[in-house]
């Protein structure tokens, strides 16, 4: 309960007047009770607000519709026709799930979610959602489990055929199979925004609306004709990603955003808030965050009852009934409702005396009433200055019959008995012959039927069918040579790859070809990465500009916010940053604008923190660059366990759309970025590049000449330096990457100077890409045992046999081990398995055994295994290098 003690600190100019007013309220409470006082106070609030008094908003309002009946606009459609259409869609949505599960028991699918949401979508499709003819149209995030309903509607429109419906959840046959949920990766002409991982649709939609504004404010395209709609479940609102970015939407005044939360009061296991009221809870949450809230709780059948309830008994009962009871009323039927909802108070009983039990059971929830939904959508679209959420109360499994409707098992229902199917058909009034019912046939009234004509006319008037994903052809010009020419020359002044990246980014932002399309995204770390000078150059995006003079305004490189700012400085939200990344990386399709996001973050807080969103971007067919900065378990010294990343490269390998690279040198990084952009926008590959960059200053060599270098950087491996031809001694091959390349180069010197061993240096830019190609080759060989075996880039570069290999990196040993099946010489891998800890770089590299001396020792052992040195010589080397042979490996410490 809120306390009002603070009031005593505010001076009161007229205590007598205050006392008089309080006395009035006290008298009213004494005479009429607290309910009337509540009403009086709310009336006073409303009047004061009309008179321009700014008052804090009430977090919640009574449990009734926000829009009063007399304010509802006339429903503009043919309601009877739209109801028939909905009935057909309902039937087919259920039929496709039933048929799929009959043919393949256990294949899955959902009946109940769409059954509750059908009207919410129908009103959108018939009256609000704008298609893509003549512009980008609206962006719609469909709640994932509604997919059958969305397919069924496309079937009625003639965009999907019956054989396709029959291949729901049977995708491997190739074209025609329908994915379980909205997956652009799998059905790229249809779905746009992946949503089914709960919460990601919510945060994604907010940043999509925000990105629409960004594109507009930066004059990259006119997005004023687009609205973002997001449909979420009430259970889904528990996800931090659903609720976590609400304030951003309000702060930035995103009135181009409408959410519809389908409040069917149930999630998968049971009630969302059986002991409370989810709609009220969400109302408080959204209003507190600054959203416009519209509750659609009751259908038109309740209007009359509410109007006749002079004593306020009905509202009171609505307010005090918990969701678990509301769910029970649906299951238990009219007599139960009369007894338990209207029964306890005589005034309530009197209100419904004229209604039969059946009538009571048909008092609908507002989310099933076209008129109420339309009024809410119309009001949302007209609302200025803030996003709107519509909290629509519905019944889960609505219309599917008593075994499904509002039961606790409704979410997973995939079957209806024959009797239930007959009843369902009768309820929907569809002319499906009795003998066909057992096979749950699809019903289509024919392409020339009034229903199909109607929906197609409605969609034509609204700009074409939805969902649909269109990739507009864009003219792509690669950056000019000046952008990265300087990196080929190298630098004798030690610089980190992070500094080099900041320089490259600056150059790209100035490039006439791609400069405007680059979208730098940072979660409050630009200074850490040396990117803060770019704030002044490019500006930080701020929809309302800069309303203050920054503290550093005197300085050359000040903090500059601007409406046309290019930087997305997101604040401390990796999830928000990834949502921006998704919007930016898919803008080539959504808006036909090939923006190129560079999301730069602490590598530790990337794949493991927002991995599901990176996966989602893969589904959405995003194109862009993830830059994992401060990478490496030992290179980010001093930060310790929660910061030191030694495994994101391995996680990245598991994301099929991600090409992951660990460049050692600035020229490699520059080449990778150039090639990456070209693949994404020149070659139209829907891929992400993940580059890890480090904060250790190292001398940057010049780029060696040679085709093997050019190609090897991208394939994942090339020989950076040959063994010294002017001396003798056995040869070892050293693989290095990232900052550990510095240790590898130092090991080369140690080996030569102290042990008479010559080393070849190989730059392993991507173990991940090498393995992928090797697997493709291996698969071909496996399937063609009689043909001459093909070889991969890795095999071609290494040849068969030859010098043993030592691979060292700042990553877990499993990363270089990805290549083990294809290496036929001794292959020793050094890495950073285990938790990180804080210390100096030097100490950490000794601790994890990835420094020059450990690489040297491993090289001696590798030579011993290859027979070019004796085991005794290797043991001596270990001793001479000061390595304790019996120290336990890091990853078994403290187990
Ligand atoms: C991140 C994540 N966790 C769990 C699930 C599994 N799941 C799918 S639907 C669902 C319940 C959804 O309830 P609600 O959001 O209320 O949607 P409704 O079907 O009731 O409309 C759950 C837990 C998921 N899809 N994603
Ligand atoms: Mg629900």
Coordinates of C-alpha atoms in Angstrom, one line a residue, residues 122 339 507 535 702 845:
X122 CA -9.8 -10.9 -37.8
X339 CA -25.3 -19.0 -8.2
X507 CA 36.3 5.4 -42.0
X535 CA 29.7 10.5 -30.8
X702 CA 51.7 -5.6 -43.0
X845 CA 48.4 -16.8 -19.6

